[in-house]
Coordinates of C-alpha atoms and ligand atoms in Angstrom, one line a residue:
M5 CA -53.9 15.3 4.4
S6 CA -57.2 16.7 5.4
L7 CA -57.8 17.5 9.1
S8 CA -61.5 18.1 8.5
D9 CA -63.6 17.9 11.6
K10 CA -60.6 17.5 13.8
R11 CA -60.8 19.6 16.9
I12 CA -57.6 21.1 18.1
L13 CA -57.1 23.1 21.3
L14 CA -54.1 25.3 20.8
V15 CA -52.4 26.7 24.0
V16 CA -50.3 29.7 23.3
A17 CA -47.9 30.6 26.0
G18 CA -45.6 33.6 26.4
G19 CA -42.6 33.6 24.2
I20 CA -41.5 35.6 21.2
A21 CA -42.3 32.4 19.0
A22 CA -46.0 33.1 19.8
Y23 CA -46.2 35.1 16.5
K24 CA -45.6 31.8 14.7
S25 CA -48.7 30.4 16.3
L26 CA -50.9 32.7 14.3
E27 CA -49.5 31.1 11.1
L28 CA -50.1 27.7 12.7
V29 CA -53.8 28.5 13.3
R30 CA -54.1 29.5 9.6
R31 CA -52.5 26.3 8.3
L32 CA -54.7 24.1 10.6
R33 CA -57.8 25.9 9.5
E34 CA -56.8 25.6 5.8
R35 CA -56.8 21.8 6.3
G36 CA -60.3 21.9 7.8
A37 CA -59.5 21.7 11.5
Y38 CA -61.5 23.5 14.1
V39 CA -59.1 25.5 16.2
R40 CA -59.9 26.8 19.6
C41 CA -57.2 28.8 21.4
V42 CA -56.2 29.2 25.1
L43 CA -53.9 32.2 25.6
T44 CA -51.9 32.6 28.8
N45 CA -51.5 36.0 30.3
S46 CA -47.8 36.1 29.2
G47 CA -48.9 34.8 25.8
A48 CA -51.1 37.9 25.5
E49 CA -48.0 40.1 25.8
F50 CA -46.9 38.7 22.5
V51 CA -50.1 38.1 20.4
T52 CA -53.5 39.6 20.9
P53 CA -56.6 37.7 21.6
L54 CA -58.2 39.6 18.7
A55 CA -55.6 38.2 16.2
L56 CA -56.0 34.6 17.4
S57 CA -59.8 35.0 17.5
A58 CA -59.9 36.4 13.9
L59 CA -57.7 33.6 12.6
S60 CA -59.4 30.8 14.5
G61 CA -62.9 32.1 13.9
D62 CA -63.7 31.5 17.5
K63 CA -63.6 33.0 20.9
V64 CA -60.2 32.9 22.6
Y65 CA -60.1 31.6 26.2
S66 CA -57.8 33.2 28.8
E67 CA -59.5 33.4 32.2
L68 CA -59.8 30.6 34.7
F69 CA -62.4 32.3 36.7
S70 CA -64.5 33.9 34.0
L71 CA -68.2 33.7 34.7
T72 CA -69.0 34.2 31.0
D73 CA -66.6 31.6 29.8
E74 CA -67.6 29.1 32.4
A75 CA -71.2 29.6 31.5
E76 CA -70.5 29.1 27.8
M77 CA -67.9 26.3 28.1
G78 CA -66.5 25.0 31.4
H79 CA -62.7 24.5 31.5
I80 CA -63.2 20.8 31.8
Q81 CA -65.3 20.6 28.7
L82 CA -62.7 22.8 26.9
S83 CA -60.1 20.2 27.6
R84 CA -62.2 17.2 26.7
E85 CA -64.0 18.3 23.6
A86 CA -60.7 18.6 21.6
D87 CA -59.2 15.6 19.7
L88 CA -55.7 16.9 20.3
L89 CA -54.1 19.6 22.5
V90 CA -51.2 21.5 20.9
I91 CA -48.9 23.8 23.0
A92 CA -47.0 26.3 20.8
P93 CA -44.9 27.8 22.1
A94 CA -44.4 25.7 25.2
T95 CA -42.3 27.9 27.5
A96 CA -39.9 26.6 30.2
D97 CA -42.4 28.0 32.7
L98 CA -45.4 26.3 31.3
L99 CA -43.6 23.0 31.0
A100 CA -42.4 23.3 34.6
R101 CA -46.0 24.0 35.8
M102 CA -47.3 21.0 33.8
A103 CA -44.6 18.7 35.1
G104 CA -45.5 19.8 38.6
G105 CA -49.2 19.2 38.1
Q106 CA -50.1 22.8 38.8
A107 CA -53.4 24.3 37.8
N108 CA -53.0 28.0 38.5
D109 CA -54.3 29.4 35.3
L110 CA -56.6 28.3 32.5
A111 CA -53.8 26.7 30.3
T112 CA -52.4 24.5 33.1
T113 CA -55.9 23.6 34.4
V114 CA -57.0 22.5 31.0
L115 CA -53.7 20.6 30.5
L116 CA -54.2 18.9 33.9
A117 CA -57.8 18.1 33.3
T118 CA -57.5 16.7 29.8
D119 CA -57.7 13.1 28.8
K120 CA -56.6 13.8 25.3
P121 CA -53.1 13.6 23.6
V122 CA -50.8 16.6 24.0
L123 CA -48.2 17.8 21.6
A124 CA -45.8 20.5 22.8
A125 CA -43.5 22.6 20.7
P126 CA -41.0 24.1 23.2
A127 CA -39.4 27.5 22.6
M128 CA -37.0 29.2 25.0
N129 CA -33.5 30.6 25.5
V130 CA -30.7 28.0 24.9
R131 CA -29.6 28.0 28.5
M132 CA -33.1 27.7 29.8
W133 CA -33.6 24.7 27.5
L134 CA -30.3 23.1 28.5
H135 CA -30.9 23.7 32.2
P136 CA -31.2 20.4 34.2
A137 CA -34.5 21.7 35.7
T138 CA -36.1 22.0 32.2
Q139 CA -34.6 18.7 31.1
A140 CA -36.0 16.9 34.2
N141 CA -39.4 18.5 33.5
L142 CA -39.2 17.3 29.9
A143 CA -38.3 13.8 31.0
I144 CA -41.4 13.7 33.3
L145 CA -43.7 15.0 30.6
K146 CA -42.3 12.6 28.0
E147 CA -42.9 9.7 30.4
R148 CA -46.4 10.8 30.8
G149 CA -46.9 10.7 27.0
V150 CA -46.6 14.3 26.0
V151 CA -45.2 14.3 22.5
L152 CA -42.4 16.9 22.1
L153 CA -41.6 18.5 18.8
G154 CA -38.3 20.4 18.6
P155 CA -36.9 22.8 19.5
E156 CA -34.7 23.5 16.5
D157 CA -31.1 24.8 16.5
G158 CA -30.7 28.3 15.2
D159 CA -30.2 32.0 15.8
M160 CA -32.5 33.1 18.6
A161 CA -34.3 36.3 19.1
C162 CA -32.3 36.8 22.3
G163 CA -29.1 36.8 20.2
E164 CA -27.8 33.4 21.2
F165 CA -27.4 30.3 19.0
G166 CA -28.4 26.8 19.8
P167 CA -31.4 24.6 20.6
G168 CA -34.4 26.7 21.6
R169 CA -36.2 27.9 18.5
M170 CA -39.8 26.7 18.2
S171 CA -40.4 24.4 15.2
E172 CA -41.8 26.1 12.2
P173 CA -45.6 26.1 11.8
M174 CA -45.4 23.7 8.9
E175 CA -43.4 21.2 11.0
I176 CA -46.0 21.4 13.8
L177 CA -48.7 21.0 11.2
A178 CA -46.9 17.9 9.9
A179 CA -46.7 16.5 13.4
V180 CA -50.5 17.1 13.9
E181 CA -51.1 15.3 10.6
R182 CA -48.9 12.5 11.7
H183 CA -50.8 12.2 14.9
F184 CA -54.1 11.7 13.0
A185 CA -52.5 9.5 10.4
N186 CA -51.4 7.1 13.1
G187 CA -54.1 4.7 12.4
G188 CA -53.4 5.8 8.8
V189 CA -53.1 3.4 5.9
L190 CA -49.6 2.3 6.8
A191 CA -50.1 2.2 10.6
G192 CA -48.3 -0.9 12.0
R193 CA -46.1 -1.2 9.0
R194 CA -42.3 -0.7 8.9
A195 CA -40.5 1.1 6.2
L196 CA -36.9 1.6 5.3
V197 CA -35.7 4.3 2.9
T198 CA -32.2 5.1 1.7
S199 CA -31.4 8.6 0.5
G200 CA -28.6 11.0 -0.5
P201 CA -25.2 10.2 -1.9
T202 CA -22.5 8.1 -0.3
L203 CA -19.1 9.4 0.5
E204 CA -16.2 7.1 0.0
A205 CA -13.0 8.2 1.7
I206 CA -9.7 8.4 -0.2
D207 CA -7.8 9.7 2.8
P208 CA -9.0 11.7 5.9
V209 CA -9.6 14.8 3.8
R210 CA -10.6 13.6 0.3
F211 CA -13.5 11.5 -0.9
L212 CA -15.5 10.3 -3.9
S213 CA -19.1 11.2 -4.0
N214 CA -21.9 12.5 -6.3
H215 CA -24.4 15.3 -6.5
S216 CA -27.5 13.5 -5.1
S217 CA -29.5 16.0 -3.0
G218 CA -31.5 13.4 -1.2
R219 CA -34.7 15.3 -1.8
Q220 CA -36.7 12.4 -3.4
G221 CA -35.6 9.9 -0.7
H222 CA -36.3 12.3 2.1
A223 CA -39.7 13.1 0.7
I224 CA -40.5 9.4 0.4
A225 CA -39.6 8.8 4.1
A226 CA -41.8 11.8 5.1
A227 CA -44.7 10.5 3.1
L228 CA -44.5 6.9 4.5
A229 CA -44.2 8.3 8.1
A230 CA -47.2 10.6 7.4
A231 CA -49.2 7.6 6.3
G232 CA -48.4 6.0 9.7
A233 CA -45.5 3.7 8.9
Q234 CA -42.7 3.3 11.4
T235 CA -40.0 4.6 9.1
T236 CA -36.2 4.5 9.2
L237 CA -34.3 6.7 6.8
V238 CA -30.7 5.8 6.2
S239 CA -29.1 8.8 4.6
G240 CA -25.7 9.8 3.2
P241 CA -24.5 13.4 3.8
V242 CA -27.2 15.8 2.7
S243 CA -28.1 19.4 3.6
L244 CA -31.8 18.6 4.3
D245 CA -33.6 18.7 7.6
D246 CA -34.6 15.3 9.0
P247 CA -38.2 14.5 7.9
P248 CA -40.6 14.7 10.8
G249 CA -41.5 11.5 12.6
V250 CA -38.7 9.5 10.9
E251 CA -35.8 7.7 12.6
V252 CA -32.8 9.0 10.7
Q253 CA -29.5 7.1 10.6
R254 CA -26.7 9.1 9.1
V255 CA -24.0 7.3 7.3
N256 CA -21.1 8.1 5.0
S257 CA -20.0 5.1 3.0
A258 CA -21.9 2.4 1.1
D259 CA -20.6 -0.1 3.6
E260 CA -22.1 1.9 6.5
M261 CA -25.3 2.4 4.6
L262 CA -25.7 -1.4 4.0
A263 CA -25.0 -2.2 7.6
A264 CA -27.6 0.4 8.8
C265 CA -30.1 -1.0 6.4
Q266 CA -29.5 -4.6 7.6
A267 CA -29.9 -3.4 11.2
A268 CA -33.3 -1.9 10.3
L269 CA -34.7 -5.2 9.1
P270 CA -37.3 -6.6 9.2
V271 CA -39.4 -4.1 7.3
D272 CA -42.5 -4.4 5.1
V273 CA -41.2 -2.1 2.4
A274 CA -37.7 -0.9 1.5
V275 CA -37.3 2.0 -0.9
C276 CA -33.7 2.5 -2.1
A277 CA -33.5 6.1 -3.4
A278 CA -29.8 6.7 -2.4
A279 CA -27.3 7.4 -5.1
V280 CA -24.8 4.9 -3.8
A281 CA -21.3 5.4 -5.1
D282 CA -20.5 2.5 -7.5
W283 CA -16.9 2.3 -6.3
R284 CA -14.7 3.1 -3.4
P285 CA -11.0 3.4 -3.1
R286 CA -9.6 0.0 -2.3
H287 CA -7.6 1.5 0.6
S288 CA -8.7 4.5 2.5
L289 CA -5.4 5.9 3.9
A290 CA -5.1 6.9 7.5
G291 CA -2.9 9.9 6.7
K292 CA -3.4 12.6 4.1
I293 CA -1.8 11.7 0.8
K294 CA 1.1 14.2 0.2
K295 CA 1.4 16.0 -3.1
G296 CA 4.5 14.3 -4.6
D297 CA 7.0 15.2 -7.2
G298 CA 4.5 15.8 -10.0
H299 CA 3.2 12.3 -10.0
A300 CA -0.5 12.0 -9.4
P301 CA -1.3 9.0 -7.2
A302 CA -3.1 6.1 -8.8
I303 CA -6.3 5.3 -6.8
K304 CA -7.4 1.7 -7.2
L305 CA -11.1 1.3 -7.0
V306 CA -13.2 -1.6 -5.9
E307 CA -16.9 -2.1 -6.4
N308 CA -19.3 -1.2 -3.5
P309 CA -22.0 -3.6 -2.3
D310 CA -25.3 -3.2 -4.1
I311 CA -27.7 -2.4 -1.2
L312 CA -30.8 -2.7 -3.3
A313 CA -29.8 -6.2 -4.7
T314 CA -28.7 -7.3 -1.2
L315 CA -32.1 -6.3 0.4
A316 CA -33.9 -8.0 -2.5
A317 CA -32.0 -11.2 -1.9
A318 CA -32.3 -11.1 1.9
G319 CA -34.0 -14.5 2.2
P320 CA -36.5 -14.7 5.0
A321 CA -35.6 -11.1 6.0
R322 CA -36.5 -9.8 2.6
P323 CA -39.0 -7.0 2.8
T324 CA -42.4 -7.8 1.2
L325 CA -41.8 -5.0 -1.2
V326 CA -38.4 -3.9 -2.4
I327 CA -38.3 -0.7 -4.6
G328 CA -35.4 0.8 -6.4
F329 CA -34.7 3.8 -8.6
A330 CA -33.0 3.9 -11.9
A331 CA -31.6 7.2 -13.1
E332 CA -31.2 6.9 -16.9
T333 CA -30.4 9.3 -19.7
E334 CA -31.7 7.3 -22.6
N335 CA -34.1 4.4 -23.3
V336 CA -35.2 5.0 -19.8
I337 CA -38.0 2.4 -19.6
E338 CA -36.0 -0.3 -21.3
Q339 CA -32.9 0.1 -19.2
A340 CA -34.9 0.4 -16.0
S341 CA -36.9 -2.8 -16.8
A342 CA -33.6 -4.7 -17.3
K343 CA -32.3 -3.2 -14.0
R344 CA -35.4 -4.4 -12.1
L345 CA -34.7 -8.0 -13.2
K346 CA -31.0 -7.7 -12.5
K347 CA -31.5 -6.4 -9.0
G348 CA -34.3 -8.7 -8.1
C349 CA -36.5 -5.9 -6.8
D350 CA -40.3 -5.6 -7.2
W351 CA -40.6 -2.1 -8.6
I352 CA -38.2 0.3 -10.2
L353 CA -39.0 4.0 -10.4
A354 CA -37.2 5.1 -13.5
N355 CA -36.3 8.8 -14.0
D356 CA -34.8 10.7 -16.8
V357 CA -31.8 12.5 -15.5
A358 CA -30.5 13.7 -18.9
P359 CA -28.9 17.1 -18.7
G360 CA -31.6 19.8 -19.0
T361 CA -34.3 17.8 -17.3
G362 CA -33.6 19.4 -13.9
T363 CA -34.3 16.2 -12.1
F364 CA -31.0 15.9 -10.3
G365 CA -31.1 18.2 -7.3
G366 CA -34.3 19.8 -8.6
A367 CA -37.8 19.9 -6.9
E368 CA -39.6 17.9 -9.6
N369 CA -39.4 14.5 -11.0
L370 CA -40.7 12.6 -14.0
V371 CA -41.1 9.0 -13.1
H372 CA -42.1 5.7 -14.7
V373 CA -43.0 3.0 -12.3
I374 CA -42.0 -0.4 -13.6
D375 CA -43.2 -3.6 -12.1
A376 CA -43.8 -7.2 -13.3
Q377 CA -46.8 -6.0 -15.2
G378 CA -45.1 -3.3 -17.2
A379 CA -44.5 0.5 -17.0
E380 CA -46.8 3.2 -15.7
S381 CA -45.8 6.7 -16.5
W382 CA -46.6 9.5 -14.1
P383 CA -46.8 13.1 -15.1
R384 CA -44.1 15.5 -14.1
M385 CA -44.8 16.5 -10.5
S386 CA -43.0 17.7 -7.4
K387 CA -40.8 15.2 -5.5
A388 CA -43.3 15.5 -2.6
A389 CA -46.1 14.5 -4.9
V390 CA -44.2 11.5 -6.3
A391 CA -43.5 10.5 -2.7
Q392 CA -47.2 10.8 -1.8
K393 CA -48.3 8.8 -4.9
L394 CA -45.7 6.1 -4.2
S395 CA -46.8 5.8 -0.6
S396 CA -50.4 5.2 -1.7
R397 CA -49.3 2.6 -4.2
I398 CA -47.2 0.9 -1.5
A399 CA -50.2 0.9 0.9
E400 CA -52.4 -0.7 -1.9
A401 CA -49.8 -3.3 -2.7
L402 CA -49.3 -4.2 1.0
G403 CA -53.1 -4.6 1.2
A404 CA -53.1 -1.8 3.9
G405 CA -55.9 0.5 4.7
Ligands
C5P8 O1 -27.1 0.3 -10.5 P1 -27.7 1.7 -10.3 O2 -26.9 2.5 -9.4 O3 -28.2 2.4 -11.5 O4 -29.1 1.3 -9.5 C1 -29.9 2.3 -8.9 C2 -30.7 1.7 -7.8 O5 -29.9 0.8 -7.0 C3 -31.1 2.7 -6.8 O6 -32.3 2.3 -6.2 C4 -30.0 2.7 -5.8 O7 -30.5 3.2 -4.5 C5 -29.7 1.3 -5.7 N1 -28.2 1.0 -5.4 C6 -27.9 0.5 -4.2 N2 -26.6 0.1 -4.0 C7 -25.6 0.4 -4.9 C8 -26.0 0.9 -6.1 C9 -27.3 1.2 -6.4 O8 -28.8 0.3 -3.4 N3 -24.4 0.1 -4.6

């Protein structure tokens, strides 16, 4: 998404994560945004005004009582001319001063004087983050409409592990894009996406599942959210990060996935990208099955509910657009067209998962979109690009934008 002509005021406070803000400035500028930076005194201990200035292509503002700055651009104007204020990193101290309504340096003055939306990416030590004082400040700021992004769990520069790491620059960039896309083509629409495998318990330690990575489904949820849709992602167990701006419901079994999908209705569009296990053990045993006297246990399977077909036949709650996937190894278009009719969905995205195509678990996908009119073949592209193209097609079909 282009951020061309968007004006972003980036407040850089004093934390080790400040080095990531340099990268953020680059990424914002790459997308065409104007970036102006306010650097706090402690921020300047971690990054130099010169580095920020070189990357933003603009002067960096630090002093509240600077005659030259005030003559060029008053601090009130600085806070009002931006379309969005981003604080990265937002330290415990800066958040506390904001929550208290203080204006004792340029950053807090600008933040108090602004009438523009504020997005903050906190970064601090785990214990500082978990401290009731910080949590109370965050609650105040949230209530005032400050959008908080992160922090992430992880190893911290201080040697501890837990929540406190600033979100990565690309995550912050995605949040900025989302901000400007609200009012995007799918704003006001609701979307439901299923993703990943399901896991069907045999006993407390064993299960049936499959190799689905969830990459395509997660990318679709991210693209729909980036286009402004209020998006729920119902995902089986995957090792992917939650897509930004998406409400994620984690489930294990197909039964749980179906229940979570039904709870998410009504939606305008449902995209079923999950590789739902076709069968589950008839009985999931409460205790671990013991290895016997050389006889393997017989596991009786029963069929799982078909989530796609259920959503497509949901009567008045049926989403306007129901979209499924069909992973086929031969006669891809033919098989997928038959599946579209059988499942009662509007579109099927057929993909070739024959061994050697690299589709399953890979980063790319080769897709044919099948609707009532016929098949449209898309060139091989990244799963993110498929998601983007699908999101545009959905917006068109819903008459959005
Ligand atoms: O029948 P098959 O598994 O090939 O169909 C694939 C499509 O149906 C995918 O969109 C998948 O998410 C959906 N599906 C489902 N529930 C099932 C089986 C498949 O939603 N139990």
